[in-house]
Amino acid sequence: MTSDSTISTNPLVDTFTYRVDPFDADFKGQLSWDVLGKRILSAASLHADKRGFNSIVKDGTAYLWVLSRMVVEVNRWPRVGEQYSISTWVKTSYRFFSERCFALTDAQGHQVGQVLTIWAMINSLTRQPELLDHLFEHSISQYAAGPLTNTVERSRRLRANSTTPLMERPTYYSDIDTNGHVNSIRYIEYLLDAFPLSHYVSHQVSRLEMDYVAESYQGDTLKLYLDPPAADHPEGVAEMRKANANDEETVCCRCAVRFAPRHET
């Protein structure tokens, strides 16, 4: 695991500090998933913008970063009133994808969580990924903080076996981001809403995997298929699909969530 001092002194790393206000917390007074997710996306955008490889317009066409995969592991969730920091850096860049890491630290500088993400830059017209080195005047690889490590176990191939949707949800105005599709963090909220509130009284998320497959848009109806956690399988595995014509469905994302017993601090 990377030491906090190594992260803080590396010029290729940016760190952003926040406090958990009451409206940033869930019903247990811990940093909520939607706020953490938005902070992660914001940190990535600010870091890229500072170095000149954020979303761009080239030859009249907009190119946009989209999140392809994300794995989040949290050992302890910051609580209301606590200060916390999110550090981010590029791990590597190759052809169509860029791999970005994050470290979540508390006010004492202890690392309490880490994130591994994979991003692609898509053509806003074709919605297809583009070769990264063809889009910029410089290579993103020069900003990769290679010596820094991230111990998150990489995402796996996920597939839910359930054939009956647990829940359905239309998409609305508030679900749509500036790229014109359902925000990446919304899918996490949909997944976590599949578990009853009583479950979160005694458990908290310790690991979450998201594999984003296809975009969904305002007006789509999303269906959640869930293989719930069991004694011999501690992770819940889910697929979110959107309904198409002729009763067909397209997988929008695949997910896995692991819970740990809640420890109040």
Coordinates of C-alpha atoms in Angstrom, one line a residue:
M1 CA 0.0 0.0 0.0
T2 CA 1.3 3.4 -0.9
S3 CA 2.4 5.6 2.1
D4 CA 0.6 8.9 2.5
S5 CA 3.8 10.8 2.6
T6 CA 4.8 9.4 -0.8
I7 CA 1.4 10.4 -2.3
S8 CA 1.5 14.0 -0.8
T9 CA 5.0 14.8 -2.1
N10 CA 4.5 13.4 -5.6
P11 CA 4.0 16.3 -8.2
L12 CA 1.9 13.9 -10.4
V13 CA -0.6 13.5 -7.6
D14 CA -3.4 16.0 -6.7
T15 CA -5.1 16.0 -3.3
F16 CA -8.5 17.5 -2.5
T17 CA -9.7 17.9 1.1
Y18 CA -13.4 17.9 2.2
R19 CA -15.5 17.7 5.4
V20 CA -18.5 15.4 5.9
D21 CA -21.3 17.9 6.4
P22 CA -24.7 16.6 7.6
F23 CA -26.2 16.7 4.1
D24 CA -23.2 14.6 2.8
A25 CA -24.1 11.7 5.1
D26 CA -26.3 8.7 5.0
F27 CA -28.8 7.8 7.7
K28 CA -26.0 6.4 9.9
G29 CA -24.0 9.6 9.8
Q30 CA -21.3 8.3 7.4
L31 CA -20.2 9.8 4.1
S32 CA -22.8 8.8 1.6
W33 CA -22.0 6.9 -1.6
D34 CA -23.4 9.5 -3.9
V35 CA -21.2 12.2 -2.4
L36 CA -18.1 10.0 -2.4
G37 CA -18.8 9.1 -6.1
K38 CA -19.2 12.7 -7.1
R39 CA -16.0 13.7 -5.3
I40 CA -14.1 10.9 -7.1
L41 CA -15.4 12.1 -10.5
S42 CA -14.6 15.7 -9.7
A43 CA -11.1 14.9 -8.6
A44 CA -10.4 13.0 -11.8
S45 CA -11.7 15.9 -13.9
L46 CA -9.7 18.6 -12.0
H47 CA -6.5 16.5 -12.1
A48 CA -6.9 16.0 -15.9
D49 CA -7.8 19.6 -16.6
K50 CA -4.7 20.9 -14.8
R51 CA -2.5 18.8 -17.1
G52 CA -4.3 19.5 -20.3
F53 CA -6.0 16.1 -21.0
N54 CA -9.5 16.7 -19.9
S55 CA -12.5 16.5 -22.4
I56 CA -11.7 18.4 -25.5
V57 CA -13.1 19.7 -28.8
K58 CA -11.0 18.8 -31.9
D59 CA -12.0 19.6 -35.5
G60 CA -15.4 20.6 -34.3
T61 CA -16.1 17.3 -32.5
A62 CA -16.3 17.0 -28.7
Y63 CA -14.4 14.1 -27.1
L64 CA -15.6 13.1 -23.6
W65 CA -14.1 11.0 -20.8
V66 CA -16.4 8.2 -19.7
L67 CA -15.9 5.8 -16.9
S68 CA -15.5 2.2 -18.0
R69 CA -14.7 0.3 -14.8
M70 CA -14.4 1.2 -11.1
V71 CA -13.4 -0.8 -8.0
V72 CA -13.8 0.9 -4.6
E73 CA -12.6 -0.6 -1.3
V74 CA -13.3 1.2 2.0
N75 CA -12.1 0.1 5.4
R76 CA -13.7 2.9 7.4
W77 CA -16.2 5.5 6.3
P78 CA -15.6 9.1 7.5
R79 CA -18.4 10.5 9.7
V80 CA -20.2 13.8 10.0
G81 CA -17.8 16.5 11.0
E82 CA -14.7 14.6 9.9
Q83 CA -12.3 15.9 7.4
Y84 CA -11.1 13.6 4.6
S85 CA -9.0 13.8 1.5
I86 CA -9.1 12.3 -1.9
S87 CA -5.8 11.9 -3.8
T88 CA -5.7 10.9 -7.5
W89 CA -3.1 10.1 -10.1
V90 CA -2.8 8.3 -13.5
K91 CA -1.4 4.8 -13.1
T92 CA -0.9 4.1 -16.8
S93 CA -2.3 4.9 -20.3
Y94 CA -2.6 2.6 -23.2
R95 CA -4.3 2.9 -26.6
F96 CA -8.0 3.5 -25.8
F97 CA -7.9 3.5 -22.0
S98 CA -6.4 5.3 -19.1
E99 CA -6.0 3.7 -15.6
R100 CA -6.5 6.1 -12.7
C101 CA -6.1 5.5 -8.9
F102 CA -7.4 7.3 -5.9
A103 CA -6.6 7.1 -2.2
L104 CA -9.1 8.1 0.6
T105 CA -7.4 9.3 3.8
D106 CA -8.8 10.6 7.1
A107 CA -7.8 13.8 9.0
Q108 CA -4.9 11.9 10.6
G109 CA -3.5 10.9 7.3
H110 CA -4.5 7.3 7.6
Q111 CA -5.6 5.6 4.4
V112 CA -9.1 4.3 4.8
G113 CA -10.0 3.5 1.2
Q114 CA -8.7 3.2 -2.3
V115 CA -10.1 3.2 -5.8
L116 CA -9.0 1.9 -9.2
T117 CA -10.8 3.2 -12.3
I118 CA -10.5 2.7 -16.1
W119 CA -11.5 5.5 -18.4
A120 CA -12.1 5.8 -22.2
M121 CA -12.4 9.0 -24.2
I122 CA -15.3 8.7 -26.7
N123 CA -16.3 10.6 -29.8
S124 CA -19.5 12.5 -28.8
L125 CA -21.1 11.8 -32.2
T126 CA -20.2 8.1 -32.8
R127 CA -20.1 7.3 -29.0
Q128 CA -17.0 5.1 -29.8
P129 CA -13.7 5.2 -28.0
E130 CA -10.7 7.0 -29.6
L131 CA -7.0 6.3 -29.5
L132 CA -5.8 8.6 -26.7
D133 CA -2.4 9.6 -28.3
H134 CA -4.2 10.8 -31.4
L135 CA -6.2 13.4 -29.5
F136 CA -3.6 15.3 -27.5
E137 CA -0.5 17.2 -28.4
H138 CA 1.3 15.3 -25.7
S139 CA 1.1 11.8 -24.3
I140 CA -0.9 11.2 -21.1
S141 CA 1.8 8.6 -20.2
Q142 CA 4.1 11.4 -19.1
Y143 CA 1.8 12.1 -16.2
A144 CA 1.7 8.5 -15.0
A145 CA 2.9 8.1 -11.4
G146 CA 4.3 4.6 -12.0
P147 CA 6.2 4.2 -8.7
L148 CA 2.9 4.6 -6.7
T149 CA 1.1 1.4 -6.0
N150 CA -2.6 0.6 -5.6
T151 CA -3.5 -2.7 -3.8
V152 CA -7.1 -2.9 -5.1
E153 CA -7.9 -6.2 -6.6
R154 CA -8.7 -5.7 -10.2
S155 CA -12.3 -6.1 -11.4
R156 CA -13.4 -9.4 -12.8
R157 CA -15.8 -10.7 -15.4
L158 CA -19.2 -10.4 -13.7
R159 CA -22.5 -11.9 -14.7
A160 CA -25.8 -12.3 -12.8
N161 CA -27.7 -15.5 -13.2
S162 CA -31.0 -14.2 -12.1
T163 CA -33.7 -14.3 -14.8
T164 CA -36.3 -12.2 -12.9
P165 CA -35.8 -8.5 -12.3
L166 CA -35.8 -7.5 -8.6
M167 CA -36.9 -4.0 -9.4
E168 CA -37.5 -1.6 -12.3
R169 CA -36.8 2.1 -12.4
P170 CA -37.5 4.7 -15.1
T171 CA -34.8 7.3 -15.7
Y172 CA -35.5 11.0 -15.2
Y173 CA -34.0 14.5 -15.6
S174 CA -32.0 14.3 -12.4
D175 CA -30.3 11.1 -13.6
I176 CA -28.6 12.6 -16.6
D177 CA -25.1 14.2 -16.6
T178 CA -23.3 16.6 -19.0
N179 CA -22.4 13.7 -21.3
G180 CA -26.2 13.2 -22.0
H181 CA -26.4 9.8 -20.4
V182 CA -27.3 8.4 -16.9
N183 CA -24.6 9.4 -14.4
S184 CA -22.2 6.6 -13.5
I185 CA -22.9 7.1 -9.8
R186 CA -26.6 6.7 -10.2
Y187 CA -26.1 3.0 -11.1
I188 CA -24.4 2.6 -7.7
E189 CA -27.4 4.1 -5.9
Y190 CA -29.8 1.9 -7.8
L191 CA -27.7 -1.2 -6.8
L192 CA -27.5 -0.3 -3.1
D193 CA -31.3 0.5 -3.0
A194 CA -31.9 -3.2 -3.7
F195 CA -30.9 -4.0 -0.1
P196 CA -33.3 -3.1 2.7
L197 CA -32.5 -0.3 5.1
S198 CA -32.3 -2.8 8.0
H199 CA -29.3 -4.4 6.2
Y200 CA -27.4 -1.2 6.5
V201 CA -28.0 -0.9 10.2
S202 CA -25.6 -3.8 10.8
H203 CA -23.5 -3.8 7.6
Q204 CA -21.6 -1.3 5.4
V205 CA -20.1 -1.6 1.9
S206 CA -16.5 -2.7 2.0
R207 CA -15.9 -3.4 -1.8
L208 CA -17.8 -2.4 -4.9
E209 CA -17.1 -3.3 -8.5
M210 CA -18.8 -1.5 -11.4
D211 CA -18.3 -2.6 -15.1
Y212 CA -20.0 -0.1 -17.3
V213 CA -21.1 -1.7 -20.6
A214 CA -23.6 0.5 -22.5
E215 CA -25.1 3.9 -22.0
S216 CA -28.7 4.6 -20.9
Y217 CA -30.6 7.8 -21.4
Q218 CA -33.6 9.7 -20.1
G219 CA -36.7 7.8 -20.7
D220 CA -35.1 4.4 -20.5
T221 CA -36.4 1.9 -18.0
L222 CA -33.7 0.1 -16.1
K223 CA -34.2 -3.4 -14.7
L224 CA -32.0 -4.8 -11.9
Y225 CA -31.2 -8.5 -11.8
L226 CA -29.5 -9.5 -8.6
D227 CA -27.8 -12.7 -7.2
P228 CA -27.9 -11.8 -3.5
P229 CA -25.0 -12.5 -1.1
A230 CA -25.1 -15.9 0.6
A231 CA -23.1 -17.8 3.2
D232 CA -21.0 -19.5 0.5
H233 CA -20.9 -16.4 -1.7
P234 CA -20.4 -13.2 0.2
E235 CA -20.8 -10.9 -2.7
G236 CA -24.0 -9.7 -4.4
V237 CA -23.7 -9.7 -8.2
A238 CA -26.1 -7.7 -10.3
E239 CA -26.8 -6.6 -13.8
M240 CA -28.7 -3.5 -14.8
R241 CA -30.4 -3.7 -18.2
K242 CA -32.5 -1.3 -20.2
A243 CA -35.6 -2.5 -22.1
N244 CA -35.5 -2.3 -25.8
A245 CA -38.1 -3.0 -28.6
N246 CA -39.4 -6.5 -29.1
D247 CA -38.9 -7.3 -25.3
E248 CA -35.1 -7.4 -25.7
E249 CA -32.8 -6.0 -23.1
T250 CA -29.3 -4.4 -23.2
V251 CA -26.9 -4.8 -20.3
C252 CA -25.9 -1.3 -19.1
C253 CA -23.6 -2.3 -16.3
R254 CA -22.5 -5.3 -14.2
C255 CA -21.8 -4.9 -10.5
A256 CA -20.6 -6.7 -7.4
V257 CA -21.0 -5.5 -3.8
R258 CA -19.4 -6.9 -0.7
F259 CA -20.5 -6.0 2.8
A260 CA -18.7 -6.0 6.1
P261 CA -20.2 -5.9 9.7
R262 CA -20.7 -2.2 10.7
H263 CA -18.3 -1.0 13.4
E264 CA -19.4 2.3 15.0
T265 CA -16.7 4.7 15.9

